The first five atom37 places (N, CA, C, CB, O) and aatype in JSON, in Angstrom:
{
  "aatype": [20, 20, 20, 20, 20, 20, 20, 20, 20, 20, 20, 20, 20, 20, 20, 20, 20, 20, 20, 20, 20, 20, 20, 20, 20, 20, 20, 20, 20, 20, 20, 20, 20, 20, 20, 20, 20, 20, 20, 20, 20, 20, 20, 20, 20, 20, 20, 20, 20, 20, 20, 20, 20, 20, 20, 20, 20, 20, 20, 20, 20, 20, 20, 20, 20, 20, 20, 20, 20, 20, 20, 20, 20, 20, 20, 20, 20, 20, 20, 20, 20, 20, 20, 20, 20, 20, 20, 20],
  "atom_mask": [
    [1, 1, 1, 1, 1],
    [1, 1, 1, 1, 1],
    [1, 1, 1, 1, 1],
    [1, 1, 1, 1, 1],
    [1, 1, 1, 1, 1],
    [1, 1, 1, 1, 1],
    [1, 1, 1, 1, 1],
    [1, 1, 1, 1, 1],
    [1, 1, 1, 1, 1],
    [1, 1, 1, 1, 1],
    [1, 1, 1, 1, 1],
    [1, 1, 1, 1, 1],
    [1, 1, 1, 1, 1],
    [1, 1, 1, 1, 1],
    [1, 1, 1, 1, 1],
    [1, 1, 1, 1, 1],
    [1, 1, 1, 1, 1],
    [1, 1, 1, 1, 1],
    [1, 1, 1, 1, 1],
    [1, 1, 1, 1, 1],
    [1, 1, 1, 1, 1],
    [1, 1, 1, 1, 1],
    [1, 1, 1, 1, 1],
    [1, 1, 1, 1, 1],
    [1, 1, 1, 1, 1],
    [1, 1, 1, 1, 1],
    [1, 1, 1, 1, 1],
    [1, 1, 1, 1, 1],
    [1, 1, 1, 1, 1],
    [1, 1, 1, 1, 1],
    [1, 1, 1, 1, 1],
    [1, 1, 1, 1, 1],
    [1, 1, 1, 1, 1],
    [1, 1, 1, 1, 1],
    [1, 1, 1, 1, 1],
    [1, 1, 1, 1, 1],
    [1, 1, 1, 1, 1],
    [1, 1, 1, 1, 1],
    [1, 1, 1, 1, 1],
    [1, 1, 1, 1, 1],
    [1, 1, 1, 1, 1],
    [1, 1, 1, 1, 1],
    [1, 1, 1, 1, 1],
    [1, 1, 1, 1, 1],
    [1, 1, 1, 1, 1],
    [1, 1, 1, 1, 1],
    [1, 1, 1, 1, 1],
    [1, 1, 1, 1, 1],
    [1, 1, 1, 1, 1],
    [1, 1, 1, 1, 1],
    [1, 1, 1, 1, 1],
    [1, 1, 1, 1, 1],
    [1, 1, 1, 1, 1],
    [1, 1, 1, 1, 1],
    [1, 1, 1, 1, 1],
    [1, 1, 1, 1, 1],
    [1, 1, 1, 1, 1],
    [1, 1, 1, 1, 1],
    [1, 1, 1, 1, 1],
    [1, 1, 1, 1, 1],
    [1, 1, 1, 1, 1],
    [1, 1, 1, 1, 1],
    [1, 1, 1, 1, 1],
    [1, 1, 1, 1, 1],
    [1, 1, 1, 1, 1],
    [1, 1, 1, 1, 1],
    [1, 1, 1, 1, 1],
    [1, 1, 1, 1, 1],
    [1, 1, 1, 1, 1],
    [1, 1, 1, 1, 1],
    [1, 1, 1, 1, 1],
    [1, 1, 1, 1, 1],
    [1, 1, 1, 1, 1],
    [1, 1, 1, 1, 1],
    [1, 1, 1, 1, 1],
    [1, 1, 1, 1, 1],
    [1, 1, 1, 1, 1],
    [1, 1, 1, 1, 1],
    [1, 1, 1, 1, 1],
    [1, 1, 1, 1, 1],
    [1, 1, 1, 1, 1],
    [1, 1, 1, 1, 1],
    [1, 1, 1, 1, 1],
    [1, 1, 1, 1, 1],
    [1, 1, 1, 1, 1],
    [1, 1, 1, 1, 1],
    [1, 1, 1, 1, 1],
    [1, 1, 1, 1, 1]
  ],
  "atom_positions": [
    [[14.52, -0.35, 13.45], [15.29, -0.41, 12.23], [15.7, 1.02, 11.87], [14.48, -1.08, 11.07], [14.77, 1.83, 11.79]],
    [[16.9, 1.44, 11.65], [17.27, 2.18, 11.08], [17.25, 2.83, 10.06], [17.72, 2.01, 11.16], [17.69, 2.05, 9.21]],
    [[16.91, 4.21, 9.35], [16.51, 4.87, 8.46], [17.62, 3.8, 6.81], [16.9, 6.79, 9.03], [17.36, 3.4, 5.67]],
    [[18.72, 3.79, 7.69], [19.14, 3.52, 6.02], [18.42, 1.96, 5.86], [21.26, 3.47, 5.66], [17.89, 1.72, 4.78]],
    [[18.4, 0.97, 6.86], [17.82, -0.15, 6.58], [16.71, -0.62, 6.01], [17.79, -0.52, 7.29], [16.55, -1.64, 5.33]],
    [[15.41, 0.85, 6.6], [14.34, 0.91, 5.35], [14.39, 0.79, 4.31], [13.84, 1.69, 5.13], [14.1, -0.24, 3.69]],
    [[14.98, 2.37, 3.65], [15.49, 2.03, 2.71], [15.95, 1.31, 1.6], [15.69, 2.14, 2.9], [15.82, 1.36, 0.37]],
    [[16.73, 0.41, 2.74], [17.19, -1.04, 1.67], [16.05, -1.82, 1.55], [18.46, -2.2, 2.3], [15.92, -2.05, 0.35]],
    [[14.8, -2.54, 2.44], [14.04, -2.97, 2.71], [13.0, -2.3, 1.4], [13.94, -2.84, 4.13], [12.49, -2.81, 0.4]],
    [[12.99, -1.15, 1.88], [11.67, -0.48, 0.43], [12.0, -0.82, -0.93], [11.56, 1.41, 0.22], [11.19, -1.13, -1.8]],
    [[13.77, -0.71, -1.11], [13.88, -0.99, -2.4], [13.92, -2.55, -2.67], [15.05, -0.31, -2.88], [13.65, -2.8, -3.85]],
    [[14.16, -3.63, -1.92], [13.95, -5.16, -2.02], [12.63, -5.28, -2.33], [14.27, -6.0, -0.74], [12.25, -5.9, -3.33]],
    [[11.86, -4.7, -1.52], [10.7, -5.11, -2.17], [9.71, -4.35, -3.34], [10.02, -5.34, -1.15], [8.62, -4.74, -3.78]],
    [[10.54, -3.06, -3.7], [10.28, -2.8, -4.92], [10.36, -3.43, -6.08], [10.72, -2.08, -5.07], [9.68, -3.42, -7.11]],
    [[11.44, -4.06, -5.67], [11.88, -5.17, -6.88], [11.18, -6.49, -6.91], [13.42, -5.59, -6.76], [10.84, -7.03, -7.97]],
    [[10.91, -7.16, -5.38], [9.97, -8.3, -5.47], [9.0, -8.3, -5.57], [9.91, -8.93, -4.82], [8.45, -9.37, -5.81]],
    [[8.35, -7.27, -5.45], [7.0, -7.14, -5.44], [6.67, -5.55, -6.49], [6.5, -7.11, -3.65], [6.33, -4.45, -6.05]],
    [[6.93, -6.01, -8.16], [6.78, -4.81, -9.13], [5.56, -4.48, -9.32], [7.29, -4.97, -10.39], [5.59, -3.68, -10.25]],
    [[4.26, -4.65, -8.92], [3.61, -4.07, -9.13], [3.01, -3.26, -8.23], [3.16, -4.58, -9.64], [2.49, -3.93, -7.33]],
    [[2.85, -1.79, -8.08], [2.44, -0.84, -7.32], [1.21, 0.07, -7.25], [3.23, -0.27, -7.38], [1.11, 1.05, -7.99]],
    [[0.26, -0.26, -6.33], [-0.96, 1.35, -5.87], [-0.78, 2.02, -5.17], [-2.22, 1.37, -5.34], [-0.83, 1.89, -3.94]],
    [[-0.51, 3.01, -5.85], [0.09, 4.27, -4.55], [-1.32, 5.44, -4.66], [2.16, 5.37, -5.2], [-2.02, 5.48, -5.68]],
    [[-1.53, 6.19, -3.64], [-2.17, 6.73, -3.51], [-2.16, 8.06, -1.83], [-2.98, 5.69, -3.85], [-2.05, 7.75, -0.64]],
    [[-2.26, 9.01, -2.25], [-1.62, 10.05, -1.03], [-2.46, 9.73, 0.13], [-1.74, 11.85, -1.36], [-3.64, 9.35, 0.12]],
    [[-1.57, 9.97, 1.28], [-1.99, 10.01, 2.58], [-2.93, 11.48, 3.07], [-0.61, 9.82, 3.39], [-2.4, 12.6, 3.04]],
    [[-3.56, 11.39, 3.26], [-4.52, 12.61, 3.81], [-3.05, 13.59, 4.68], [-6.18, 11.82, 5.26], [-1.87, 13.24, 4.77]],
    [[-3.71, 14.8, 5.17], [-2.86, 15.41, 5.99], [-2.5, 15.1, 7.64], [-3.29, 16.57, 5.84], [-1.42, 15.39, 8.17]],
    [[-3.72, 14.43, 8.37], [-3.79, 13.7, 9.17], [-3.51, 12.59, 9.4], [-4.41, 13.74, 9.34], [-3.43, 12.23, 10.57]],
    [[-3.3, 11.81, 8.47], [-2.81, 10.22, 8.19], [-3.95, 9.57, 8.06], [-1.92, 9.45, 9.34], [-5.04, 10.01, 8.4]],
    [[-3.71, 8.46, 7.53], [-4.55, 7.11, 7.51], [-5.44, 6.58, 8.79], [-3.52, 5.99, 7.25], [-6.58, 6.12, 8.71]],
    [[-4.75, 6.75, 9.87], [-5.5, 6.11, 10.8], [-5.87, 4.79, 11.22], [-6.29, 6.49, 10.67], [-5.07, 3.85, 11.21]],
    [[-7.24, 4.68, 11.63], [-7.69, 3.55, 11.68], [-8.06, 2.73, 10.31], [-8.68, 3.72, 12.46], [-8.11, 1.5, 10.28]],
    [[-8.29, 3.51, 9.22], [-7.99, 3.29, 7.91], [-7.27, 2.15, 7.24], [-7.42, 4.22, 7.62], [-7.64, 1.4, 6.34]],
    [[-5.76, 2.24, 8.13], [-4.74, 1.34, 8.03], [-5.38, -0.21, 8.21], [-3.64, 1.74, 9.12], [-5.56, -1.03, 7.31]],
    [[-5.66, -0.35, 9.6], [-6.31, -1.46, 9.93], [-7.65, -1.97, 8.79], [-6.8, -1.12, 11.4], [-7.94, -3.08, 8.32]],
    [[-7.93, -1.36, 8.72], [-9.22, -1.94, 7.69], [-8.21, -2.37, 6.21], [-10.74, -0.32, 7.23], [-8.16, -3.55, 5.87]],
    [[-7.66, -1.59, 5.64], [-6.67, -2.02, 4.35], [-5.97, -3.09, 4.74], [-5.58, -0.94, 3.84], [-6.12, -3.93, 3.85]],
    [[-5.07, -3.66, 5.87], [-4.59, -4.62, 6.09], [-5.47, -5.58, 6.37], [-3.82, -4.46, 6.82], [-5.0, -6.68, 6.06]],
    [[-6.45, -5.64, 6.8], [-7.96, -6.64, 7.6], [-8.18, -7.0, 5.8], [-9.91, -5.33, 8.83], [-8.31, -8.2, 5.57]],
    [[-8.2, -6.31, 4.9], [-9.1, -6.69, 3.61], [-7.64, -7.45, 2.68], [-10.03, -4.92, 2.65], [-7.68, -8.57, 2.16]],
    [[-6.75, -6.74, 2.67], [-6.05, -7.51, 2.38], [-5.16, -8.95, 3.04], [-5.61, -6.76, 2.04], [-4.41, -9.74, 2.46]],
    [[-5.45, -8.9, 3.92], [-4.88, -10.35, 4.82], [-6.25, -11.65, 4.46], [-4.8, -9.87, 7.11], [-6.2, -12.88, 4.51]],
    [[-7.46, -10.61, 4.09], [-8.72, -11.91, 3.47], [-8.72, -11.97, 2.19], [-10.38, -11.68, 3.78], [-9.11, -13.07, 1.78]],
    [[-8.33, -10.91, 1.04], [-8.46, -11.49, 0.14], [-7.1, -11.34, -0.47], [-9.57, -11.14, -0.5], [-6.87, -12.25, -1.27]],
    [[-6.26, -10.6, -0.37], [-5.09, -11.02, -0.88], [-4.05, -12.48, -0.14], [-4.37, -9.66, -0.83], [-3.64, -13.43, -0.81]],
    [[-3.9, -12.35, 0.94], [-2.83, -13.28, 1.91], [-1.86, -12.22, 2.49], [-1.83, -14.56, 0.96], [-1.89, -11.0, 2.66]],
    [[-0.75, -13.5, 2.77], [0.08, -12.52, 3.26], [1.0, -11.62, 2.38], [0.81, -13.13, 4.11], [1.55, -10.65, 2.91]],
    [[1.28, -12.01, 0.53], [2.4, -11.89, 0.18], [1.97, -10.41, -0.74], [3.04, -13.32, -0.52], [1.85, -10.27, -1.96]],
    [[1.78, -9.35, 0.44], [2.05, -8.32, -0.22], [2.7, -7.34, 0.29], [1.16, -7.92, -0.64], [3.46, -7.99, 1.02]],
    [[3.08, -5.87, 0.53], [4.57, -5.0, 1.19], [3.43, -4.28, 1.43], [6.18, -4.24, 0.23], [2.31, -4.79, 1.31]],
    [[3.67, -2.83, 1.85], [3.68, -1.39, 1.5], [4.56, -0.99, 2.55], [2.25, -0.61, 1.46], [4.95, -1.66, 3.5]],
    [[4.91, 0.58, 2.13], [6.2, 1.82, 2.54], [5.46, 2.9, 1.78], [8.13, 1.56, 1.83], [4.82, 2.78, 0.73]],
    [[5.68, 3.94, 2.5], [5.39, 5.13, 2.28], [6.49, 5.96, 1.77], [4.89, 5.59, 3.35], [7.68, 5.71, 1.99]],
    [[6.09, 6.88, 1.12], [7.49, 7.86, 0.91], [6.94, 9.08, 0.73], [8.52, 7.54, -0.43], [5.73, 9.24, 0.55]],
    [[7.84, 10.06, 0.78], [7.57, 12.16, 0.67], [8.2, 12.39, -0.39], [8.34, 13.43, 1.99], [9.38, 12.02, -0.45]],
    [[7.61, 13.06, -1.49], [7.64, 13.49, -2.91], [7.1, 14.56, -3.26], [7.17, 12.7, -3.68], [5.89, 14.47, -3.07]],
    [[7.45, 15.71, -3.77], [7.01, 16.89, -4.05], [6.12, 17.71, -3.09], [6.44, 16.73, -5.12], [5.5, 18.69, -3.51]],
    [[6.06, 17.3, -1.7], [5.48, 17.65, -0.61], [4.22, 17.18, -0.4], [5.5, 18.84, -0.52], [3.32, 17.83, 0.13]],
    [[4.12, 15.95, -0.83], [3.25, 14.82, -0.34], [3.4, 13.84, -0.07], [2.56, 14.52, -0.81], [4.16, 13.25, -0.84]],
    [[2.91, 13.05, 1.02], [3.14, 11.58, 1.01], [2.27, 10.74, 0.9], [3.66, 11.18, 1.92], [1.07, 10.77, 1.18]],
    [[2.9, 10.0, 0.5], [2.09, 8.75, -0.64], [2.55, 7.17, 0.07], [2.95, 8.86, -2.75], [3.64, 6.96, 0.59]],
    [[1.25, 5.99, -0.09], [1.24, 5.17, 0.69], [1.35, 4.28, -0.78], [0.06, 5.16, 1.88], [0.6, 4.2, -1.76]],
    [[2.38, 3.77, -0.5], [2.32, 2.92, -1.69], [2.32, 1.02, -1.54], [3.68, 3.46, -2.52], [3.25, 0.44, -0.99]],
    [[1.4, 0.46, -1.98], [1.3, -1.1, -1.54], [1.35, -1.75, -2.8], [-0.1, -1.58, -0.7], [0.75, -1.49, -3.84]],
    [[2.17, -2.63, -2.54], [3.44, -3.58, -3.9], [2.97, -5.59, -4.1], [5.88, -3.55, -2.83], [3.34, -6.58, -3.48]],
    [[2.45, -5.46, -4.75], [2.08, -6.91, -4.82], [2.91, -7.54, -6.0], [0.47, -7.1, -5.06], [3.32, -6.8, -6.89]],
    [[3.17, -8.91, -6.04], [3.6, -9.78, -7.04], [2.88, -9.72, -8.31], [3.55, -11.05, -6.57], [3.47, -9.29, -9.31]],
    [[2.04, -9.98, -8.35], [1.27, -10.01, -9.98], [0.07, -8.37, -9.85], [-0.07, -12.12, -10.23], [-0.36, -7.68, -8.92]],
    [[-0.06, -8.39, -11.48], [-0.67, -7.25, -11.63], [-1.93, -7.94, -11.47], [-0.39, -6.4, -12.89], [-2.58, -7.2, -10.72]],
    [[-2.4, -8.63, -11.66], [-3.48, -9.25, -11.25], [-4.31, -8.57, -9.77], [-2.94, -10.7, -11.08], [-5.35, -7.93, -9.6]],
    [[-3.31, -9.05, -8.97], [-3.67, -9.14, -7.65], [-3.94, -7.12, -7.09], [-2.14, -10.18, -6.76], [-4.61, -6.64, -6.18]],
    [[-3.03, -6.43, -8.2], [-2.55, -4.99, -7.84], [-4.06, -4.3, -8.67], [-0.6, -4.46, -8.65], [-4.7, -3.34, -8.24]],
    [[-4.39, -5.09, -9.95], [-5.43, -4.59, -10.01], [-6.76, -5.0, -9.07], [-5.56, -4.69, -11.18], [-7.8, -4.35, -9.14]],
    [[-6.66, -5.71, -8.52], [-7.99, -6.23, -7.6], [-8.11, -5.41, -6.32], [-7.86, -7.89, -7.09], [-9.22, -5.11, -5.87]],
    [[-6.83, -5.01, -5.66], [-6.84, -4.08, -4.83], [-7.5, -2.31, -5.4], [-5.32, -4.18, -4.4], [-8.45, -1.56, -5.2]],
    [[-6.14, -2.39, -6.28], [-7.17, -0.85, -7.31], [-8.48, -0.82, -6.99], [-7.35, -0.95, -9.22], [-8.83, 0.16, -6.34]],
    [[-9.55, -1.84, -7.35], [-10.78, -1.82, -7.75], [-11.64, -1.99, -6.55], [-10.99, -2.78, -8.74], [-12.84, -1.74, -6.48]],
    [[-10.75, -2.5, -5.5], [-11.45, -2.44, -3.96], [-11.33, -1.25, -3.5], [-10.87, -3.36, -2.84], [-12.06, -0.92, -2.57]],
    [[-10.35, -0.3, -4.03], [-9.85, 1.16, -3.12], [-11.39, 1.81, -3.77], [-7.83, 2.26, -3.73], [-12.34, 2.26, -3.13]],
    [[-11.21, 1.66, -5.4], [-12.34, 2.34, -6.07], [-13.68, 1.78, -6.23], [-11.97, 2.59, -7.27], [-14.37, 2.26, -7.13]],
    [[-14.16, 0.88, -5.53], [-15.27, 0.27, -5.59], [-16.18, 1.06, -4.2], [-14.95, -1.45, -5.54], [-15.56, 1.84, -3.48]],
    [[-17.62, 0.8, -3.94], [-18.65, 1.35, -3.04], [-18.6, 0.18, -2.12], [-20.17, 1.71, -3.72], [-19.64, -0.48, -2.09]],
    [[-17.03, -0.46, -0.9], [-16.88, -0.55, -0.04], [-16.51, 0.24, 0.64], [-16.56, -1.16, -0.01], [-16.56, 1.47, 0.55]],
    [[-15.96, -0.65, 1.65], [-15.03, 0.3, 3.31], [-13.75, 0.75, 2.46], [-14.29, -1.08, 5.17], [-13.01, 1.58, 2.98]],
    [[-13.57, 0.44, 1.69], [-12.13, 0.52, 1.7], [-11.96, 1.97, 0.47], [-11.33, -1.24, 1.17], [-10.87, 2.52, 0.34]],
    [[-13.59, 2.55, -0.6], [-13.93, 3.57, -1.27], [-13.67, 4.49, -0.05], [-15.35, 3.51, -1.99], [-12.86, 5.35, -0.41]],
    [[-14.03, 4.67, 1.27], [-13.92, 5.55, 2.45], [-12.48, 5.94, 2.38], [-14.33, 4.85, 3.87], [-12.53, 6.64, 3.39]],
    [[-11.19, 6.05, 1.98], [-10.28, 6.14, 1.89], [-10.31, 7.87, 1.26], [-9.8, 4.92, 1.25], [-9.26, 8.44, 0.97]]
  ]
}
């Protein structure tokens, strides 16, 4: 996919999916990291959630977009809770 097609793609689902946790990418990246955030969310969220990354003031930030705030705060509280997913 093409840079501008992202793009369009990031902003569709900005809009379908308004609620957002963003949080910066280390300098090395995420990693295997990734896999564990998608593994926890494919069990307790499903499938119907996004993320896209973006570069802002010379950081980049991983941002993941769910339908209800509900669901955006439950993730919040898994990033910040004393699981796998506090290792972040």
């Amino acid at each position: 996919m093409g840079r501008y097609k992202s793009v369009l793609m990031a902003e569709k689902d900005a809009r379908e999916f308004p609620h957002h946790v963003e949080f910066p990418i280390p300098p090395l990246g995420l990693g295997k990291r990734l896999d564990v955030i998608a593994a926890w969310l494919d069990t307790n969220i499903g499938p119907d959630w996004r993320s896209h990354s973006h570069f802002a003031k010379g950081e980049h930030t991983a941002s993941y977009m769910f339908r209800t705030e509900d669901v955006a705060d439950r993730f919040r509280s898994a990033l910040g809770s004393q699981n796998e997913l506090a290792q972040l």
